[in-house]
C-alpha positions as CSV (number, residue, x, y, z in Angstrom):
1,M,-10.3,-8.3,-17.4
2,I,-11.2,-7.5,-13.8
3,K,-8.3,-8.5,-11.5
4,T,-9.5,-10.3,-8.3
5,R,-6.2,-11.3,-6.8
6,V,-4.3,-9.8,-3.9
7,V,-0.6,-10.6,-3.6
8,V,1.4,-10.4,-0.4
9,G,5.1,-10.7,-0.2
10,V,6.5,-12.5,2.8
11,D,9.9,-13.2,4.4
12,G,9.1,-14.7,7.8
13,S,9.5,-11.5,9.7
14,A,7.0,-9.9,12.1
15,G,6.5,-7.1,9.5
16,S,5.5,-9.6,6.8
17,A,3.1,-11.3,9.3
18,A,1.3,-8.0,9.8
19,A,1.1,-7.6,6.0
20,V,-0.4,-11.1,5.6
21,R,-3.1,-10.3,8.2
22,W,-3.9,-7.0,6.4
23,A,-3.9,-8.6,3.0
24,A,-6.2,-11.4,4.1
25,E,-8.7,-9.0,5.4
26,E,-8.4,-6.9,2.2
27,A,-8.9,-10.0,0.0
28,R,-12.0,-10.9,2.1
29,M,-13.5,-7.4,1.5
30,R,-12.7,-7.5,-2.2
31,Q,-14.0,-11.1,-2.5
32,A,-10.6,-11.8,-4.1
33,E,-8.1,-14.7,-3.9
34,L,-4.9,-14.2,-2.0
35,R,-1.5,-15.2,-3.3
36,V,1.3,-15.5,-0.6
37,L,4.6,-15.1,-2.3
38,I,8.2,-15.5,-1.2
39,A,11.3,-14.8,-3.4
40,R,14.9,-15.8,-2.8
41,H,17.9,-15.4,-5.1
42,R,19.5,-18.9,-5.2
43,R,23.2,-18.6,-5.8
44,E,24.7,-21.6,-7.7
45,S,27.9,-21.4,-5.7
46,F,26.0,-22.6,-2.6
47,A,26.4,-26.3,-1.8
48,L,23.4,-28.5,-2.6
49,D,22.5,-29.1,1.0
50,A,22.5,-25.3,1.7
51,R,20.2,-24.7,-1.3
52,Q,17.9,-27.4,-0.1
53,A,17.9,-25.9,3.4
54,D,16.9,-22.5,1.8
55,A,14.1,-24.1,-0.2
56,D,12.8,-25.9,2.9
57,A,12.9,-22.6,4.9
58,D,11.0,-20.9,2.1
59,T,8.3,-23.6,2.1
60,S,7.9,-23.4,5.8
61,T,7.6,-19.6,5.7
62,V,5.0,-19.7,3.0
63,Q,3.0,-22.4,4.8
64,T,3.0,-20.4,8.0
65,A,1.8,-17.3,6.2
66,V,-0.9,-19.2,4.5
67,Q,-2.1,-20.5,7.8
68,Q,-2.1,-17.0,9.2
69,A,-4.1,-15.7,6.3
70,R,-6.7,-18.5,6.6
71,A,-7.1,-17.8,10.3
72,V,-7.9,-14.1,9.6
73,A,-10.2,-14.8,6.6
74,P,-11.4,-18.4,6.5
75,G,-13.5,-18.0,3.4
76,V,-10.7,-16.6,1.2
77,S,-9.0,-18.8,-1.3
78,V,-5.3,-18.7,-0.3
79,R,-2.3,-20.1,-2.3
80,G,1.3,-20.0,-1.3
81,V,4.2,-19.8,-3.8
82,A,8.0,-19.8,-3.3
83,L,9.9,-18.6,-6.4
84,P,13.6,-18.2,-7.2
85,G,14.8,-14.7,-8.0
86,Y,15.2,-11.2,-6.6
87,A,12.3,-9.8,-4.6
88,V,11.6,-6.7,-6.7
89,P,11.3,-8.3,-10.2
90,V,9.4,-11.2,-8.8
91,L,6.8,-9.0,-7.0
92,V,6.6,-6.6,-10.0
93,H,5.8,-9.5,-12.3
94,A,3.2,-10.8,-9.9
95,A,1.6,-7.4,-9.8
96,E,0.7,-7.8,-13.5
97,E,-2.1,-10.2,-12.6
98,A,-3.1,-8.6,-9.3
99,A,-5.4,-5.8,-8.1
100,L,-3.1,-5.1,-5.2
101,V,0.3,-6.0,-3.8
102,V,0.9,-5.8,-0.1
103,L,4.3,-5.6,1.7
104,G,5.3,-5.4,5.3
105,S,7.6,-2.6,6.6
106,H,10.2,-3.0,9.3
107,G,13.8,-2.1,10.1
108,G,17.0,-3.8,9.2
109,R,17.7,-5.9,6.1
110,S,15.2,-8.4,4.8
111,F,13.9,-10.1,1.7
112,F,17.1,-12.1,1.9
113,G,19.9,-9.6,1.6
114,Q,18.0,-6.7,0.0
115,A,17.3,-3.6,2.0
116,H,13.6,-3.8,2.8
117,G,12.9,-0.1,2.4
118,S,14.4,-0.3,-1.1
119,V,12.2,-3.3,-2.0
120,C,9.1,-1.4,-0.8
121,S,9.9,1.8,-2.7
122,Q,11.0,0.0,-5.9
123,V,7.9,-2.2,-6.0
124,A,5.7,0.8,-5.2
125,T,7.0,2.7,-8.2
126,Q,7.4,-0.1,-10.7
127,A,4.3,-2.3,-10.1
128,Q,1.4,-1.9,-12.5
129,C,-1.2,-2.1,-9.7
130,C,-1.7,-0.4,-6.4
131,V,0.8,-1.2,-3.6
132,V,0.2,-1.1,0.1
133,V,3.0,-1.0,2.6
134,V,1.8,-2.1,6.1
135,R,3.5,-0.4,8.9
136,G,2.7,-3.1,11.5
137,G,1.4,-0.9,14.3
138,E,-2.1,-0.8,15.7
139,V,-4.4,1.5,13.7
140,P,-7.9,2.7,14.7
141,A,-10.5,0.4,13.1
142,D,-12.9,3.3,12.8
143,G,-10.3,5.8,11.7
144,P,-10.6,7.8,8.4
145,I,-9.0,7.3,5.1
146,V,-6.6,10.1,4.5
147,V,-5.6,11.3,1.0
148,G,-3.2,14.1,0.1
149,V,-4.7,16.3,-2.6
150,N,-2.6,18.7,-4.8
151,D,-2.5,19.7,-8.5
152,D,-0.7,16.6,-9.6
153,P,-1.9,15.3,-13.0
154,D,-2.8,12.0,-11.3
155,A,-4.9,13.6,-8.5
156,S,-8.1,12.2,-9.8
157,T,-6.8,8.7,-9.8
158,I,-5.5,9.1,-6.2
159,I,-8.8,10.7,-5.0
160,G,-10.9,8.0,-6.7
161,R,-8.9,5.2,-5.1
162,A,-9.3,6.9,-1.7
163,F,-13.0,7.0,-2.1
164,E,-13.2,3.4,-3.2
165,E,-11.2,2.3,-0.1
166,A,-13.4,4.4,2.2
167,A,-16.6,3.0,0.7
168,M,-15.4,-0.6,1.0
169,R,-14.5,0.0,4.7
170,G,-17.5,2.2,5.6
171,A,-15.0,4.8,6.7
172,P,-15.0,8.6,6.5
173,L,-12.5,10.3,4.2
174,I,-10.3,13.3,4.8
175,A,-8.8,15.1,1.8
176,V,-5.8,17.1,3.0
177,T,-4.1,19.9,1.0
178,V,-1.0,21.6,2.4
179,R,-0.4,25.3,1.8
180,D,2.7,27.3,2.3
181,G,1.6,30.6,3.7
182,G,-0.9,32.8,1.9
183,S,-3.9,34.8,3.0
184,S,-7.3,33.5,4.2
185,T,-8.7,34.5,0.9
186,A,-6.2,32.3,-0.9
187,E,-7.0,29.5,1.5
188,E,-10.7,29.8,0.8
189,A,-10.0,29.7,-3.0
190,L,-7.9,26.6,-2.5
191,G,-10.6,24.9,-0.5
192,T,-13.1,25.7,-3.3
193,E,-10.7,24.1,-5.8
194,I,-10.4,21.0,-3.7
195,D,-14.2,20.7,-3.5
196,L,-14.3,20.8,-7.3
197,Q,-11.9,17.8,-7.4
198,L,-13.9,15.9,-4.8
199,D,-17.4,16.6,-6.0
200,P,-17.5,14.0,-8.8
201,W,-16.4,11.3,-6.4
202,R,-18.9,12.4,-3.8
203,E,-21.6,11.9,-6.4
204,K,-20.2,8.4,-7.2
205,Y,-19.8,7.4,-3.6
206,P,-22.6,9.2,-1.7
207,Q,-22.2,6.9,1.2
208,V,-18.8,8.2,2.0
209,R,-18.6,11.2,4.4
210,A,-15.9,13.2,2.8
211,T,-14.4,16.4,4.2
212,R,-11.4,18.5,3.2
213,E,-8.8,20.3,5.1
214,V,-6.3,23.0,4.1
215,I,-3.4,23.0,6.5
216,G,-0.2,25.1,6.6
217,G,3.2,23.4,6.8
218,K,5.4,21.0,5.0
219,P,3.5,18.3,3.1
220,D,5.3,15.3,4.6
221,K,5.0,16.5,8.2
222,V,1.4,17.4,7.8
223,L,0.4,14.0,6.3
224,L,2.5,12.1,8.8
225,Q,0.6,13.9,11.6
226,Q,-2.7,13.0,9.9
227,C,-1.7,9.3,9.7
228,R,-1.8,9.1,13.5
229,Q,-5.6,9.0,13.4
230,A,-6.0,7.2,10.1
231,Q,-6.5,3.5,9.2
232,L,-5.1,4.1,5.7
233,V,-3.3,6.9,3.8
234,V,-3.4,7.1,0.0
235,A,-0.7,8.7,-2.0
236,G,0.3,8.8,-5.7
237,A,3.0,6.8,-7.4
238,R,4.4,10.0,-9.0
239,Q,4.6,13.4,-7.4
240,Q,5.7,16.5,-9.3
241,G,7.3,14.4,-12.0
242,A,9.5,12.3,-9.6
243,L,8.9,8.7,-9.0
244,L,7.1,8.4,-5.7
245,G,8.6,11.8,-4.6
246,P,9.7,12.9,-1.2
247,V,6.3,12.9,0.4
248,G,5.5,9.3,-0.7
249,T,9.0,8.2,0.4
250,R,8.5,9.7,3.8
251,L,5.1,8.1,4.2
252,L,6.6,4.7,3.4
253,Q,9.3,5.3,6.0
254,R,7.4,6.9,8.8
255,A,3.6,6.6,8.5
256,E,1.9,5.1,11.5
257,C,-0.8,3.5,9.3
258,P,-0.7,1.4,6.1
259,V,0.2,3.4,3.0
260,L,-1.5,2.8,-0.3
261,I,0.4,4.0,-3.4
262,A,-2.3,4.4,-6.0
263,R,-2.3,3.4,-9.6
264,A,-4.8,4.0,-12.3
C-alpha cells in the first residue's frame, strides 16, 4: 500500500508552527493528506475542570495548526487530532500509516513535560517511516539537498531518499563524504567509490544535478557547515551500528536547515 499521509506533531510553540508550515508544503508536493496531531498525558489525579481545560487547550492548538496548514497549502486535505498519551508512542504509532512524520525543534521543555530533543530523537529512531525535524530558521529556497555518504549498510536508502527529495523540489544534490587525512590518491579513490554509489540514482533521476564532495574533518562539523547553504539535509536512522549515531544527533540539535532521517 502506498502511504500518502504526512503527520505533523504540534504543541502550540513557535517551533511546531514552523513544522506545520513545512509539513503542509511537503503534503502539497506529495499530493498527500496532512494529519495534525497533538498528544498529552492526562493524569487521573488532575481535577475534572483541569482535565477539561487541558482538553480545550489541545483542541485550540490543533485548530490553530490546521488553519496555518490550510493557509500554506489550500488544496491539501488537513485533519486535526488530539489524542491522550505520551508524545513518543503516539507519534510512533501514527507513523505506521504515514509516509513522513514532521516535528519542530526548539529549546526548553515541550510536548507537555517531555524534553523536546528527546522526543525528536526517539521518534526519529523508532518510527517506521522517515522523520523530518524542522529547525525553524530561514533556509534558502534554491539551496541544495545535502546527504552524507559513507560505507554504512543503509547508504543506498539514504542516497535514494535524497535524490527523491531533490527531484521533488527541483533542487541540486550534494553528496558529502568526510575523510580523516589520507593522500590525494586515497581521496581520488574515495571519490570514485562515491560515484559508484551515486550512479544508479543519477540514472533513475536524470533531472537531478548531483555532485559529490570529499572533505577533510570531523563528520558532524563538516555536515553542519554544509547545512548553512542547504534547504534540507538527509541522514540515516542508524550509523555504524548505533541508533541515529553522533552525527545524526548533532544534526538534530544544531543543523540550520530541516533534517530528514531516512528509512527504507
